[in-house]
């Protein structure tokens, strides 16, 4: 054995052996060596797990996965359409209507719908970027070109759809300009008289969409700190506000084919401030009683007309109960105990506790405000979170923030009952821009 002396092995030199060097050498013991056992390996039984299944993924499979996941159409088909703020819950059907309008022909109006749809999808998937700005610019250019060819028939419906898609885009960008697109959509519906034409389900869906967004926008303006002066800003401060939005009356236009949305619009418009000259008049009280009677006698499910989508009865019922509670609270301005409110709340709880809730910001906000204990508040927070995950909607994020703020104010005030309208206005006004609730 080498003595590992350097530079030469002394033992090998004395014994006249050729030194094998100091590197690693492998040796195998002989059969007679006592340092190791050399023999046949024992056969160990190997158990087979028939439940195990393996799928081999190759490089080609991974390349295909990345290719498919990068396609922009996938996001439109599976994600983006859920955030567009429609009244009913038929999101897939609504998506198909928008896609038909986008690919129905090769006109500028059809291109405007397609570019607007891609803009919404891009802002949700990638966030603000130059690419998204480019898509929006392309959508606006296509919309401008389409208006030069007229707004009658299918082209008018497509232009309204493009306007509303851009409204959804602005909401996702937290831009102050999002109500302007509702003005533009209402203007087209009014001027082109599309509501009296017959373009099938596409027209019903788009009119329903605009009307619902309009009501929720008016509800927000009614309670937002800048709502009273939103349309009265000096022209130099309007940030390019279009002429169709230069006056408050520009927001009136589309009439929903759904009775519940029409009545909800009347409720929102009927609420007056105590400073109004007619606030204490008998006529104002009679109009409130008439609206309450309309809501109490509303039948569910409702007939929405040819070409429209059937609305689940429970959905209509939740909006009906929320409208009743808001009418009672906003007209009396009281947040205190109310026998009528408790009766309506109990009916709503039965529905909320038995089924999954999707995109219903207005009912969740109005009903959630009435929660006075932790158990009820936990229920609404769970429902809002579930709806936010399913839809990815900015409106549900607004509801979550507002509910927590309202509950905090209720808990802090222990000596008197808060004014309902002032409480809502304070919560809405905590946002620098008009919060979207659609």
Coordinates of C-alpha atoms in Angstrom, one line a residue:
X1 CA 0.0 0.0 0.0
X2 CA 1.3 3.4 -0.8
X3 CA 2.4 5.5 2.1
X4 CA 1.2 8.7 0.3
X5 CA 4.5 10.4 0.7
X6 CA 5.3 13.1 -1.9
X7 CA 6.6 13.3 -4.5
X8 CA 7.3 9.5 -4.5
X9 CA 5.9 6.6 -2.5
X10 CA 8.7 5.3 -0.3
X11 CA 7.2 1.8 0.1
X12 CA 6.8 1.2 -3.6
X13 CA 10.3 2.5 -4.2
X14 CA 11.8 0.1 -1.6
X15 CA 9.8 -2.9 -2.8
X16 CA 10.5 -2.2 -6.4
X17 CA 6.8 -2.0 -7.2
X18 CA 5.3 0.2 -9.8
X19 CA 3.3 2.9 -7.9
X20 CA -0.3 3.1 -9.0
X21 CA -0.6 6.8 -8.1
X22 CA -2.7 8.6 -5.6
X23 CA -5.9 8.9 -7.6
X24 CA -9.2 7.2 -6.6
X25 CA -9.1 3.4 -7.5
X26 CA -11.9 1.0 -7.4
X27 CA -11.4 -2.6 -6.2
X28 CA -13.7 -5.6 -5.9
X29 CA -13.2 -8.0 -3.0
X30 CA -12.6 -11.7 -3.9
X31 CA -14.9 -14.5 -2.9
X32 CA -12.6 -15.5 0.0
X33 CA -12.3 -12.0 1.4
X34 CA -13.8 -11.6 4.8
X35 CA -14.3 -7.9 4.4
X36 CA -17.4 -8.3 2.2
X37 CA -20.1 -10.8 1.3
X38 CA -20.3 -11.7 -2.3
X39 CA -23.3 -13.7 -3.3
X40 CA -26.6 -13.7 -5.1
X41 CA -29.0 -10.9 -4.1
X42 CA -32.1 -12.0 -2.3
X43 CA -35.3 -11.5 -4.3
X44 CA -37.6 -9.0 -2.4
X45 CA -41.3 -9.1 -3.3
X46 CA -42.3 -5.8 -4.9
X47 CA -45.9 -4.7 -4.4
X48 CA -47.7 -3.2 -7.4
X49 CA -50.0 -0.2 -6.8
X50 CA -52.5 -0.5 -9.6
X51 CA -54.0 2.9 -8.7
X52 CA -50.9 4.8 -9.8
X53 CA -51.2 6.4 -13.2
X54 CA -48.6 8.5 -15.0
X55 CA -48.9 10.8 -18.0
X56 CA -45.7 11.6 -19.9
X57 CA -45.4 15.2 -21.0
X58 CA -43.0 16.0 -23.7
X59 CA -41.4 19.3 -24.7
X60 CA -43.9 19.5 -27.6
X61 CA -46.8 19.3 -25.0
X62 CA -45.4 22.1 -23.0
X63 CA -44.9 24.3 -26.1
X64 CA -48.6 23.7 -27.0
X65 CA -49.7 24.6 -23.5
X66 CA -47.9 28.0 -23.7
X67 CA -49.3 28.6 -27.1
X68 CA -52.9 28.0 -26.0
X69 CA -52.5 30.0 -22.8
X70 CA -51.2 33.0 -24.8
X71 CA -54.3 33.2 -27.1
X72 CA -56.2 36.4 -26.3
X73 CA -59.5 34.8 -27.2
X74 CA -59.2 32.4 -24.3
X75 CA -59.4 35.3 -21.8
X76 CA -62.5 36.7 -23.6
X77 CA -64.3 33.4 -23.6
X78 CA -63.6 32.4 -20.0
X79 CA -62.9 35.5 -17.9
X80 CA -63.5 39.0 -19.4
X81 CA -67.2 38.6 -20.1
X82 CA -68.0 38.0 -16.4
X83 CA -67.0 41.6 -15.5
X84 CA -69.3 43.5 -17.8
X85 CA -72.0 44.3 -15.3
X86 CA -75.3 42.8 -16.6
X87 CA -78.5 42.4 -14.7
X88 CA -79.2 38.8 -15.3
X89 CA -76.9 35.9 -14.6
X90 CA -76.7 34.4 -18.1
X91 CA -73.1 35.4 -18.6
X92 CA -72.4 32.8 -21.3
X93 CA -75.4 33.9 -23.3
X94 CA -74.4 37.5 -23.0
X95 CA -70.9 36.7 -24.2
X96 CA -72.2 35.0 -27.3
X97 CA -74.3 38.0 -28.1
X98 CA -71.3 40.3 -27.9
X99 CA -69.2 37.9 -30.0
X100 CA -71.9 37.7 -32.7
X101 CA -71.9 41.5 -32.8
X102 CA -68.1 41.6 -33.1
X103 CA -67.9 39.0 -35.9
X104 CA -71.2 39.5 -37.7
X105 CA -69.6 41.4 -40.6
X106 CA -66.6 43.5 -41.6
X107 CA -68.0 46.9 -41.1
X108 CA -66.4 49.6 -38.9
X109 CA -69.1 49.1 -36.3
X110 CA -68.3 45.4 -36.0
X111 CA -64.6 46.2 -35.8
X112 CA -65.4 48.7 -33.0
X113 CA -67.1 46.0 -31.0
X114 CA -64.1 43.6 -31.5
X115 CA -61.5 46.2 -30.6
X116 CA -63.4 47.3 -27.5
X117 CA -63.8 43.7 -26.4
X118 CA -60.1 43.1 -26.8
X119 CA -59.4 46.3 -24.9
X120 CA -61.5 45.1 -21.9
X121 CA -59.8 41.7 -22.0
X122 CA -56.3 43.2 -22.2
X123 CA -56.7 45.6 -19.3
X124 CA -57.9 42.8 -17.1
X125 CA -55.2 40.4 -18.1
X126 CA -52.1 42.7 -18.4
X127 CA -53.0 45.9 -16.6
X128 CA -52.2 49.3 -17.9
X129 CA -49.7 49.2 -20.8
X130 CA -48.9 50.8 -24.2
X131 CA -50.5 47.8 -25.9
X132 CA -53.8 48.4 -24.0
X133 CA -53.7 52.1 -24.9
X134 CA -53.2 51.1 -28.5
X135 CA -56.2 48.8 -28.5
X136 CA -58.4 51.5 -26.9
X137 CA -57.3 54.0 -29.6
X138 CA -58.1 51.5 -32.3
X139 CA -61.6 51.0 -30.8
X140 CA -62.2 54.7 -30.6
X141 CA -61.1 55.2 -34.2
X142 CA -63.4 52.3 -35.4
X143 CA -66.2 53.8 -33.4
X144 CA -65.7 57.2 -35.1
X145 CA -65.6 55.7 -38.6
X146 CA -68.7 53.7 -37.9
X147 CA -70.7 56.7 -36.8
X148 CA -69.9 58.3 -40.2
X149 CA -71.8 55.5 -41.9
X150 CA -74.9 56.0 -39.8
X151 CA -76.4 54.6 -36.6
X152 CA -79.4 52.7 -37.9
X153 CA -80.1 49.0 -37.7
X154 CA -77.4 46.6 -36.7
X155 CA -74.7 49.2 -36.9
X156 CA -76.4 51.2 -34.2
X157 CA -76.7 48.2 -31.9
X158 CA -73.0 47.5 -32.5
X159 CA -72.0 51.1 -31.7
X160 CA -73.9 50.9 -28.4
X161 CA -72.2 47.7 -27.5
X162 CA -68.8 49.2 -28.2
X163 CA -69.7 52.2 -26.1
X164 CA -70.6 50.0 -23.1
X165 CA -67.5 47.8 -23.5
X166 CA -65.4 50.9 -23.4
X167 CA -67.4 51.9 -20.3
X168 CA -66.4 48.6 -18.7
X169 CA -62.8 49.3 -19.7
X170 CA -62.8 52.7 -18.0
X171 CA -64.3 51.2 -14.8
X172 CA -61.4 48.7 -14.7
X173 CA -59.0 51.6 -15.2
X174 CA -60.6 53.6 -12.3
X175 CA -61.1 56.5 -14.7
X176 CA -63.5 59.3 -14.0
X177 CA -64.8 59.2 -17.5
X178 CA -66.7 55.9 -17.4
X179 CA -70.2 57.5 -17.1
X180 CA -69.6 59.4 -20.3
X181 CA -69.9 56.2 -22.3
X182 CA -73.3 55.5 -20.8
X183 CA -74.3 58.9 -22.0
X184 CA -73.1 58.1 -25.5
X185 CA -74.9 54.7 -25.5
X186 CA -78.1 56.3 -24.4
X187 CA -77.8 59.1 -27.0
X188 CA -77.5 56.5 -29.8
X189 CA -80.5 54.5 -28.5
X190 CA -82.6 57.7 -28.3
X191 CA -81.6 59.2 -31.6
X192 CA -81.7 56.0 -33.6
X193 CA -84.9 54.8 -32.1
X194 CA -83.5 51.3 -31.8
X195 CA -85.7 50.5 -28.9
X196 CA -88.7 50.4 -31.4
X197 CA -86.9 48.4 -34.0
X198 CA -86.7 44.6 -34.1
X199 CA -83.2 43.1 -34.1
X200 CA -83.8 40.1 -32.0
X201 CA -82.0 39.0 -28.9
X202 CA -79.0 41.3 -29.5
X203 CA -81.1 44.4 -29.2
X204 CA -82.8 43.3 -26.1
X205 CA -79.5 42.3 -24.4
X206 CA -77.9 45.6 -25.3
X207 CA -80.8 47.8 -24.2
X208 CA -81.1 45.8 -21.0
X209 CA -77.4 46.3 -20.4
X210 CA -77.5 50.1 -20.9
X211 CA -80.6 50.6 -18.8
X212 CA -79.2 48.6 -15.9
X213 CA -75.9 50.5 -16.0
X214 CA -77.8 53.8 -16.3
X215 CA -79.8 53.0 -13.1
X216 CA -76.7 52.1 -11.1
X217 CA -74.8 55.1 -12.4
X218 CA -77.7 57.4 -11.2
X219 CA -77.8 55.6 -7.9
X220 CA -74.1 56.4 -7.4
X221 CA -74.5 60.0 -8.5
X222 CA -77.3 60.4 -6.0
X223 CA -75.1 59.5 -3.1
X224 CA -71.6 60.7 -4.3
X225 CA -70.3 64.0 -3.0
X226 CA -69.8 65.4 -6.4
X227 CA -73.0 64.0 -7.9
X228 CA -75.0 67.2 -7.7
X229 CA -72.3 69.2 -9.6
X230 CA -71.0 66.4 -11.9
X231 CA -72.7 67.8 -15.0
X232 CA -72.4 71.5 -14.0
X233 CA -68.6 71.8 -14.1
X234 CA -67.3 74.7 -16.2
X235 CA -66.5 73.6 -19.7
X236 CA -62.8 74.2 -19.2
X237 CA -62.8 71.7 -16.3
X238 CA -64.8 68.9 -18.0
X239 CA -61.7 67.1 -19.2
X240 CA -63.2 66.8 -22.7
X241 CA -66.7 65.7 -21.6
X242 CA -68.7 65.0 -24.8
X243 CA -71.6 67.3 -25.6
X244 CA -74.1 64.5 -25.0
X245 CA -73.0 64.5 -21.3
X246 CA -73.1 68.3 -20.9
X247 CA -76.4 68.2 -19.1
X248 CA -78.0 65.9 -16.5
X249 CA -80.9 65.0 -18.8
X250 CA -78.4 63.3 -21.2
X251 CA -78.4 60.3 -18.9
X252 CA -82.0 59.5 -19.7
X253 CA -82.6 57.3 -22.7
X254 CA -82.8 53.5 -22.7
X255 CA -85.8 51.9 -21.0
X256 CA -85.2 48.4 -19.7
X257 CA -87.4 45.5 -21.0
X258 CA -87.4 44.3 -17.3
X259 CA -90.1 45.8 -15.0
X260 CA -87.9 45.5 -11.9
X261 CA -85.1 47.6 -13.5
X262 CA -87.7 50.2 -14.6
X263 CA -89.2 50.5 -11.1
X264 CA -85.7 50.6 -9.6
X265 CA -85.0 53.5 -11.9
X266 CA -88.1 55.3 -10.7
X267 CA -87.1 54.7 -7.0
X268 CA -83.7 56.2 -7.5
X269 CA -85.1 59.2 -9.4
X270 CA -87.9 59.8 -6.8
X271 CA -85.7 60.4 -3.7
X272 CA -85.6 64.1 -2.8
X273 CA -83.5 66.0 -0.3
X274 CA -85.3 67.8 2.6
X275 CA -84.2 71.1 1.1
X276 CA -86.5 70.5 -1.9
X277 CA -89.7 72.5 -2.0
X278 CA -91.9 69.4 -2.6
X279 CA -90.2 67.2 0.1
X280 CA -93.1 67.7 2.6
X281 CA -95.9 67.8 0.1
X282 CA -98.7 65.3 -0.1
X283 CA -97.8 64.6 -3.7
X284 CA -94.3 63.5 -2.8
X285 CA -95.7 61.1 -0.1
X286 CA -98.2 59.7 -2.6
X287 CA -95.6 59.0 -5.2
X288 CA -93.5 57.1 -2.6
X289 CA -96.5 55.0 -1.6
X290 CA -97.2 54.3 -5.2
X291 CA -93.7 53.1 -5.8
X292 CA -93.8 50.9 -2.7
X293 CA -97.1 49.4 -3.9
X294 CA -95.6 48.7 -7.3
X295 CA -92.7 46.8 -5.7
X296 CA -94.9 44.9 -3.3
X297 CA -97.2 43.7 -6.1
X298 CA -94.4 42.9 -8.6
X299 CA -94.7 39.4 -9.9
X300 CA -91.7 37.1 -10.2
X301 CA -90.5 35.8 -12.5
X302 CA -91.4 38.4 -14.9
X303 CA -92.1 38.4 -18.7
X304 CA -89.3 40.3 -20.4
X305 CA -90.5 40.3 -24.0
X306 CA -89.5 38.4 -27.1
X307 CA -85.8 37.7 -27.5
X308 CA -85.0 38.6 -23.9
X309 CA -83.3 36.2 -21.4
X310 CA -85.4 34.7 -18.6
X311 CA -84.4 36.0 -15.2
X312 CA -84.3 33.7 -12.2
X313 CA -87.1 34.5 -9.8
X314 CA -84.8 34.7 -6.8
X315 CA -82.7 37.3 -8.5
X316 CA -85.7 39.5 -9.2
X317 CA -86.9 39.0 -5.6
X318 CA -83.5 40.2 -4.2
X319 CA -83.6 43.3 -6.3
X320 CA -87.2 43.9 -5.3
X321 CA -86.5 43.6 -1.6
X322 CA -83.4 45.7 -1.8
X323 CA -85.4 48.4 -3.7
X324 CA -88.1 48.4 -1.0
X325 CA -85.5 48.8 1.7
X326 CA -83.7 51.6 -0.1
X327 CA -87.0 53.4 -0.8
X328 CA -88.0 53.2 2.9
X329 CA -84.6 54.2 4.3
X330 CA -83.8 56.9 1.8
X331 CA -87.2 58.6 1.9
X332 CA -87.3 58.6 5.8
X333 CA -83.5 59.1 6.1
X334 CA -83.6 56.9 9.1
X335 CA -81.3 53.9 9.9
X336 CA -83.3 53.0 13.1
X337 CA -85.5 50.0 13.8
X338 CA -88.3 49.4 11.2
X339 CA -90.9 46.6 11.2
X340 CA -91.2 46.8 7.4
X341 CA -87.5 46.6 6.8
X342 CA -87.1 43.6 9.1
X343 CA -89.9 41.8 7.3
X344 CA -88.2 42.4 3.9
X345 CA -84.8 41.4 5.4
X346 CA -86.1 38.1 6.6
X347 CA -87.3 37.2 3.1
X348 CA -84.0 38.2 1.6
X349 CA -82.0 36.1 4.2
X350 CA -84.0 33.0 3.2
X351 CA -82.7 33.4 -0.4
X352 CA -79.2 34.4 0.4
X353 CA -78.6 31.4 2.7
X354 CA -79.8 28.8 0.3
X355 CA -78.0 29.5 -3.0
X356 CA -74.8 30.7 -4.5
X357 CA -74.7 34.4 -5.2
X358 CA -73.1 35.9 -8.3
X359 CA -72.9 39.5 -9.5
X360 CA -75.5 41.5 -7.6
X361 CA -73.8 44.5 -6.2
X362 CA -76.8 46.7 -5.4
X363 CA -78.8 44.1 -3.4
X364 CA -75.7 43.0 -1.5
X365 CA -74.9 46.6 -0.6
X366 CA -78.4 47.7 0.5
X367 CA -79.1 44.4 2.3
X368 CA -75.7 44.2 3.9
X369 CA -75.9 47.7 5.3
X370 CA -78.8 46.5 7.5
X371 CA -76.6 43.8 9.2
X372 CA -76.3 44.6 12.9
X373 CA -74.5 41.5 14.3
X374 CA -71.3 39.6 13.4
X375 CA -73.1 36.5 12.1
X376 CA -75.0 38.5 9.5
X377 CA -71.9 40.5 8.6
X378 CA -69.8 37.4 8.1
X379 CA -72.5 36.0 5.7
X380 CA -72.4 39.1 3.5
X381 CA -68.6 39.3 3.5
X382 CA -68.6 35.7 2.4
X383 CA -71.1 36.3 -0.4
X384 CA -69.3 39.4 -1.6
X385 CA -65.9 37.6 -1.7
X386 CA -67.5 34.7 -3.6
X387 CA -69.0 37.0 -6.1
X388 CA -65.8 38.9 -6.5
X389 CA -63.8 35.7 -7.2
X390 CA -66.4 34.5 -9.7
X391 CA -66.7 37.8 -11.6
X392 CA -63.5 39.7 -10.9
X393 CA -65.7 42.8 -10.9
X394 CA -64.6 46.2 -9.6
X395 CA -68.2 46.7 -8.4
X396 CA -67.9 43.8 -5.9
X397 CA -64.7 45.3 -4.5
X398 CA -66.5 48.6 -4.0
X399 CA -69.3 46.8 -2.2
X400 CA -66.8 45.1 0.1
X401 CA -65.2 48.4 1.0
X402 CA -68.4 50.3 1.5
X403 CA -70.0 47.6 3.8
X404 CA -67.0 47.6 6.1
X405 CA -67.1 51.4 6.2
X406 CA -70.8 51.6 7.0
X407 CA -70.6 48.9 9.7
X408 CA -67.7 50.8 11.3
X409 CA -69.7 54.0 11.5
X410 CA -72.7 52.2 12.9
X411 CA -70.6 50.6 15.7
X412 CA -68.9 53.9 16.5
X413 CA -72.2 55.8 16.9
X414 CA -73.9 54.5 20.1
X415 CA -76.0 57.5 21.2
X416 CA -78.1 58.3 18.2
X417 CA -79.4 56.9 14.9
X418 CA -77.4 58.0 11.9
X419 CA -79.1 59.7 8.9
X420 CA -79.3 57.0 6.2
X421 CA -78.6 59.4 3.3
X422 CA -75.7 61.2 5.0
X423 CA -74.2 57.8 5.9
X424 CA -74.4 56.6 2.3
X425 CA -73.0 59.9 1.0
X426 CA -70.1 59.8 3.3
X427 CA -69.2 56.2 2.3
X428 CA -69.6 56.9 -1.5
X429 CA -67.7 60.2 -1.2
X430 CA -64.6 58.4 0.3
X431 CA -63.9 57.5 -3.4
X432 CA -62.2 60.2 -5.6
X433 CA -64.2 58.9 -8.6
X434 CA -67.8 57.8 -8.9
X435 CA -67.9 54.2 -7.7
X436 CA -69.4 51.7 -10.1
X437 CA -72.1 49.4 -8.7
X438 CA -73.0 47.5 -11.9

